[in-house]
PDB file of C-alpha atoms in Angstrom:
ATOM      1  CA  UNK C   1     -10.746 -11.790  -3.937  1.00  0.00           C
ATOM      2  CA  UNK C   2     -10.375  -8.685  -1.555  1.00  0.00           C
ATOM      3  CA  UNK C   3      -7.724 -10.154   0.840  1.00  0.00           C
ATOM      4  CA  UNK C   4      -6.061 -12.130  -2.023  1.00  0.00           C
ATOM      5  CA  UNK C   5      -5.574  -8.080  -3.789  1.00  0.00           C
ATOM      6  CA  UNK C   6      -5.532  -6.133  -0.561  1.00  0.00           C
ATOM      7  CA  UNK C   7      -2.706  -8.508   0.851  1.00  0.00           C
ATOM      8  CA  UNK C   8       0.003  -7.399  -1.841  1.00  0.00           C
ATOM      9  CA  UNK C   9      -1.139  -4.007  -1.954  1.00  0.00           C
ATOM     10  CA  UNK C  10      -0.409  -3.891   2.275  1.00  0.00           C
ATOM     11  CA  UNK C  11       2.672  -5.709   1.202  1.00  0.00           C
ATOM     12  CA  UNK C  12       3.890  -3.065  -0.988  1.00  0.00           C
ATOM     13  CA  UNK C  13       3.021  -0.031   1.172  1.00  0.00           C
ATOM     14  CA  UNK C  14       4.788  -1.338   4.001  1.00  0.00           C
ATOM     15  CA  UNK C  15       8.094  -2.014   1.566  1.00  0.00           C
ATOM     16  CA  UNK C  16       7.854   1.137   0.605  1.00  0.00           C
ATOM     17  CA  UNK C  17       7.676   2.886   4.054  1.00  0.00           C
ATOM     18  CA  UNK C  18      11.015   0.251   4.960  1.00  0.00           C
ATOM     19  CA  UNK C  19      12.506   2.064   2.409  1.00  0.00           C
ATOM     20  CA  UNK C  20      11.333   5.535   3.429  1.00  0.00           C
ATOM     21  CA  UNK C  21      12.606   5.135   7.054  1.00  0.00           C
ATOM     22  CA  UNK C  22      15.573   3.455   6.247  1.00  0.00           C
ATOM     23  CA  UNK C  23      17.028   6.843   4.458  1.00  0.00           C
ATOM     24  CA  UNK C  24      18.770   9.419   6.507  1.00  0.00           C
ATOM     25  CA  UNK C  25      17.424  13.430   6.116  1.00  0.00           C
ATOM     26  CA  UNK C  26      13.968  13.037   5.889  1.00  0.00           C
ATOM     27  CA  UNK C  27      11.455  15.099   7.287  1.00  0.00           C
ATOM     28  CA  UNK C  28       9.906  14.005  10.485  1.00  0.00           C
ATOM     29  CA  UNK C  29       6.242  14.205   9.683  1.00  0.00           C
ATOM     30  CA  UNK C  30       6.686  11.750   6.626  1.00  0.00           C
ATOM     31  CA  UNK C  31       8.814   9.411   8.565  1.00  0.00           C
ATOM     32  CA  UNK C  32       5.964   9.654  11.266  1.00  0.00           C
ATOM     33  CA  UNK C  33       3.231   8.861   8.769  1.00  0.00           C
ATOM     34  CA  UNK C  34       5.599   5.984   7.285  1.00  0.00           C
ATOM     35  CA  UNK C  35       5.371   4.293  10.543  1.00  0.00           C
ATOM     36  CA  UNK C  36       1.900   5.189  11.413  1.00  0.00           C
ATOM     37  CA  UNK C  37       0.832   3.689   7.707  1.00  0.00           C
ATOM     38  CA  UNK C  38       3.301   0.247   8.420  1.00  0.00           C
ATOM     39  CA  UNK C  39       1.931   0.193  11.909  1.00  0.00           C
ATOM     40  CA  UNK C  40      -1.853   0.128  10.694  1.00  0.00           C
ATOM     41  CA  UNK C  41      -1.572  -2.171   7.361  1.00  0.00           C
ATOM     42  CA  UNK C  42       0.951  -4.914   9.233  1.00  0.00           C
ATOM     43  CA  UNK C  43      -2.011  -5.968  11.148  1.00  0.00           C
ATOM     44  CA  UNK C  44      -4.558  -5.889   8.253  1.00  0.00           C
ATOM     45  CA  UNK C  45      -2.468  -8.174   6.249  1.00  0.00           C
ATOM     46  CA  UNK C  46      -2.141 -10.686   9.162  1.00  0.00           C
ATOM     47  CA  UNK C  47      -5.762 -10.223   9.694  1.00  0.00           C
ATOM     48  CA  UNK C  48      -6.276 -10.799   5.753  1.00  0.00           C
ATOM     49  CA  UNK C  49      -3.786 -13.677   5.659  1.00  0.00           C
ATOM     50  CA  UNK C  50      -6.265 -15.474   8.566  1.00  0.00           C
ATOM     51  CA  UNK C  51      -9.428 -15.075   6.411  1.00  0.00           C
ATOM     52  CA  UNK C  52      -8.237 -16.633   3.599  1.00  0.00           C
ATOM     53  CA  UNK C  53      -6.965 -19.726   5.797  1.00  0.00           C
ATOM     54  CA  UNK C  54     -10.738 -19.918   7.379  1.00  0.00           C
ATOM     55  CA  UNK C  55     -11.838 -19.784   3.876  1.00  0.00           C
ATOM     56  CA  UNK C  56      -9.934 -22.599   2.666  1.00  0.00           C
ATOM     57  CA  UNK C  57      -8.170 -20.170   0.271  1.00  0.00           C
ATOM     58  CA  UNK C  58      -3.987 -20.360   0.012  1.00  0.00           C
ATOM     59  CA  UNK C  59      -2.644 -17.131   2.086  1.00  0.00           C
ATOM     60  CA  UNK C  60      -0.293 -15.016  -0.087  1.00  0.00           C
ATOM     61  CA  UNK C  61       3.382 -15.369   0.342  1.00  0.00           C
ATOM     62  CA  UNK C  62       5.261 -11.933   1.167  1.00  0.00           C
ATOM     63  CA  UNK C  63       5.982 -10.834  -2.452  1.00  0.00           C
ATOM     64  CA  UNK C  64       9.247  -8.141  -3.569  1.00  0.00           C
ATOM     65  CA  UNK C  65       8.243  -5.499  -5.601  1.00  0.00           C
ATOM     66  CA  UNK C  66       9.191  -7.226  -8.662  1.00  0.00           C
ATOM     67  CA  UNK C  67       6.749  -9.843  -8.234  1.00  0.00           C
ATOM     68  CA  UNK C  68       4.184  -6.893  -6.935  1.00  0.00           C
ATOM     69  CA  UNK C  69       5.293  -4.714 -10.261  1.00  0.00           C
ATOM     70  CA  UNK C  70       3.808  -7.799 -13.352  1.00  0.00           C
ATOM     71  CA  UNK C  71       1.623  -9.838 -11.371  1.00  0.00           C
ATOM     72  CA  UNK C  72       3.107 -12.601 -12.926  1.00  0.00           C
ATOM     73  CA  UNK C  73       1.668 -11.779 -16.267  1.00  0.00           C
ATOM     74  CA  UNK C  74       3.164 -12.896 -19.557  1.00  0.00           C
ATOM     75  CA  UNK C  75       4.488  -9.225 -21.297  1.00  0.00           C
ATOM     76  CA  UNK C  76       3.624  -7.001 -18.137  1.00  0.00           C
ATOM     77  CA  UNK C  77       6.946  -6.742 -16.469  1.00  0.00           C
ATOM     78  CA  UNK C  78       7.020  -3.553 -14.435  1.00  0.00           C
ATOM     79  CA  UNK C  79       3.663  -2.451 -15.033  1.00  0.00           C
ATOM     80  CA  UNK C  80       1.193  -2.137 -12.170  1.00  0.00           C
ATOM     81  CA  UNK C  81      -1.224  -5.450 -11.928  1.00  0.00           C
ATOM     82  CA  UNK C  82      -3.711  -3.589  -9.675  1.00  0.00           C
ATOM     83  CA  UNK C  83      -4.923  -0.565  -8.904  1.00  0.00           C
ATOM     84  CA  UNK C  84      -2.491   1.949  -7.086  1.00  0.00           C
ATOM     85  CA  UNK C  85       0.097  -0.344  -6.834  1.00  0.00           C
ATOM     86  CA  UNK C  86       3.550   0.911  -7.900  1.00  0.00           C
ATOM     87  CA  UNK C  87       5.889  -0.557 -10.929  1.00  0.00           C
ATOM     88  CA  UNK C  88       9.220  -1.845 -10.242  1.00  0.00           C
ATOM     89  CA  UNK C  89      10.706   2.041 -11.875  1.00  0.00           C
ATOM     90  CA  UNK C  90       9.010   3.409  -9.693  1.00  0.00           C
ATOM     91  CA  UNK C  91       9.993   1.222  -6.387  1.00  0.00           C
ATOM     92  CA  UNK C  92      13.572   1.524  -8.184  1.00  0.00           C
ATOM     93  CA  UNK C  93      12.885   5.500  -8.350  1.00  0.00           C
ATOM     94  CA  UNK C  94      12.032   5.298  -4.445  1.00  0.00           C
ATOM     95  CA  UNK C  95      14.799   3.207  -3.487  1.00  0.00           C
ATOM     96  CA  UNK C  96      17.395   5.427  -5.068  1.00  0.00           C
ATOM     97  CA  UNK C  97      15.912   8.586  -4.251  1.00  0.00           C
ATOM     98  CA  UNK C  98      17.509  11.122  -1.024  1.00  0.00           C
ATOM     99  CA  UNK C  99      16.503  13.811   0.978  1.00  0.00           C
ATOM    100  CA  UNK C 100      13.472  15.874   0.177  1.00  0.00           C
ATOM    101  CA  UNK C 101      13.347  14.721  -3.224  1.00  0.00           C
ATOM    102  CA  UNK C 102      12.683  10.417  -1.527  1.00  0.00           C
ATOM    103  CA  UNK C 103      10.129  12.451   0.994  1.00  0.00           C
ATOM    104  CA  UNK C 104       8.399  13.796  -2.109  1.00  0.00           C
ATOM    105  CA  UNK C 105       8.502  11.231  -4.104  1.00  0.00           C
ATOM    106  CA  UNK C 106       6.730   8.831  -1.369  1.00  0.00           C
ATOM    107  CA  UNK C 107       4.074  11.116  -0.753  1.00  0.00           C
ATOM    108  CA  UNK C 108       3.479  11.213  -4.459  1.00  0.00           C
ATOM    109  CA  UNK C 109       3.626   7.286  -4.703  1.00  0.00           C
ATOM    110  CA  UNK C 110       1.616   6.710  -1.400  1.00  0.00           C
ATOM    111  CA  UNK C 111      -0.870   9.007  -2.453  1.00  0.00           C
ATOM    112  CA  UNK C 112      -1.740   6.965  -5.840  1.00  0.00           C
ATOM    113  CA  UNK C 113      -1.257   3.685  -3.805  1.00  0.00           C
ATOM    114  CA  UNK C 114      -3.912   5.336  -1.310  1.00  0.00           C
ATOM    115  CA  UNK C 115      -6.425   5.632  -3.953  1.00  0.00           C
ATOM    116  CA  UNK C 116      -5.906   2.664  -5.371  1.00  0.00           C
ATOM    117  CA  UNK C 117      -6.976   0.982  -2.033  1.00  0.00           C
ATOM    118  CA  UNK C 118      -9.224   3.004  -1.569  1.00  0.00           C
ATOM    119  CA  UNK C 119     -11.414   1.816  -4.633  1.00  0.00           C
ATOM    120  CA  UNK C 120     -10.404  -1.421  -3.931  1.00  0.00           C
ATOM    121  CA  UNK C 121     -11.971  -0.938  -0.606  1.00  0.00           C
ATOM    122  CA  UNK C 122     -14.830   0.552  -1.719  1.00  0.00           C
ATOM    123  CA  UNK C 123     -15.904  -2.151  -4.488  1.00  0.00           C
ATOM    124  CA  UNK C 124     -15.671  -4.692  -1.080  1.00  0.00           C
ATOM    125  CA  UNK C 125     -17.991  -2.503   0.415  1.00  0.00           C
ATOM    126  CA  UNK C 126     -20.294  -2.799  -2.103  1.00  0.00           C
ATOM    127  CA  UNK C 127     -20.154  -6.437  -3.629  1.00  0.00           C
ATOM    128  CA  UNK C 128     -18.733  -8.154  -0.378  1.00  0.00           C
ATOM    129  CA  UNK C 129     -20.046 -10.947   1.278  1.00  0.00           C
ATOM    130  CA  UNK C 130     -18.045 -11.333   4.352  1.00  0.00           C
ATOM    131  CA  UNK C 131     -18.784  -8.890   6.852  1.00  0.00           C
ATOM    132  CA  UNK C 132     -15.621  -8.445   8.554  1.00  0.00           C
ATOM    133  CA  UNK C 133     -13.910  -7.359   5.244  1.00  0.00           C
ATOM    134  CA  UNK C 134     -16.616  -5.097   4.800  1.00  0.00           C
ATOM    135  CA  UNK C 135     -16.112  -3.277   8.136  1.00  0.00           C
ATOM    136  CA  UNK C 136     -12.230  -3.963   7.383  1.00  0.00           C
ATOM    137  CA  UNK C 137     -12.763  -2.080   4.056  1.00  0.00           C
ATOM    138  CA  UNK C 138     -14.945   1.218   5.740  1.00  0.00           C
ATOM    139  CA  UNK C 139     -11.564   1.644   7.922  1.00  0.00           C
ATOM    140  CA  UNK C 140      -9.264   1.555   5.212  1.00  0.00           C
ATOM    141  CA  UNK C 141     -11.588   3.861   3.153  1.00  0.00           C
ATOM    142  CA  UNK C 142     -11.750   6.271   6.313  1.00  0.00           C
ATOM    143  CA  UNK C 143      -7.990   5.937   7.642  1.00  0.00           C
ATOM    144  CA  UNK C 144      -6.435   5.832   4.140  1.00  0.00           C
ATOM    145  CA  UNK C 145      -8.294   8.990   3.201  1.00  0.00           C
ATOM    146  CA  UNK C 146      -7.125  10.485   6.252  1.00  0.00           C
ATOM    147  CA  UNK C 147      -3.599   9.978   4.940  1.00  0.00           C
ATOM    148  CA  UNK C 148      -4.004  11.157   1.905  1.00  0.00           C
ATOM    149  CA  UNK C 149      -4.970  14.332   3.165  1.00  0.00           C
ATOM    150  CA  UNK C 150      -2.366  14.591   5.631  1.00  0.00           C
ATOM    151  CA  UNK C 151       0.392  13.832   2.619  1.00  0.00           C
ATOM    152  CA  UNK C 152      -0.885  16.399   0.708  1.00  0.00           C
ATOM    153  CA  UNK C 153      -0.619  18.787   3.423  1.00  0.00           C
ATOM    154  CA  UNK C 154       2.893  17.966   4.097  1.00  0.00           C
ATOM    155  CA  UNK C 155       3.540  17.176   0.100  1.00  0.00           C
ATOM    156  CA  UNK C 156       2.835  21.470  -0.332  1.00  0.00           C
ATOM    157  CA  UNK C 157       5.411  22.277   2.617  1.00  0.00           C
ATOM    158  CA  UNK C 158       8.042  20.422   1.210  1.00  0.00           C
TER     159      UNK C 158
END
């Protein structure tokens, strides 16, 4: 169950840091932590996509963020299905966001998707059976804390 979550969450942090670098006027640092954050979770999702076809499990197919934003769920359009992940207003809200105001705004976002892995990660840790997701989830706990801090340094210079 932790790749089959963790694999759309990656999904969606990397979409959002697309979006990030593809604007013009942004400050350096976030752009630099956009592709530091796309260069670490493209790997982990590849990684993740692996286990589950070892496992006999079906691997996820790359989902927009309006599949990401209802899960599929009857009534839930553009809510979040899981935890940190972003709604489709809010990927909208990124998308059409500029300058200082789309830097801001994906700290804020990234920050809440952060968490949101991180308890994901840290559940793994606790229940999971397979040890390489459990070492996988220590790093993301570490590394994605990491970032946080870092984009709330940057998010009060702003």
């Amino acid at each position: 169950m932790f790749a089959q979550h963790m694999i759309p969450h990656h999904q969606q942090a990397v979409e959002m840091s697309d979006m990030l670098l593809a604007k013009q006027g942004i400050d350096k640092r976030v752009t630099d932590l956009a592709t530091q954050i796309k260069a670490a979770q493209a790997p982990e999702i590849q990684q993740m996509q692996g286990w589950l076809t070892a496992w006999g499990n079906p691997g996820m197919p790359p989902m927009s963020s309006g599949d990401m934003g209802h899960g599929g769920m009857p009534g839930m359009s553009g809510k979040p299905a899981m935890q940190g992940m972003m709604s489709d207003a809010d990927m909208t809200a990124l998308r059409d966001a500029q300058g200082v105001e789309a830097a801001k705004l994906y700290l804020t976002q990234m920050i809440a998707h952060h968490e949101g892995a991180i308890v994901m990660a840290q559940n793994e840790i606790k229940d999971g059976q397979y040890p390489d997701a459990v070492k996988m989830s220590h790093d993301i706990v570490t590394t994605q804390q990491q970032e946080i801090d870092t984009m709330r340094a940057i998010l009060g210079t702003l």
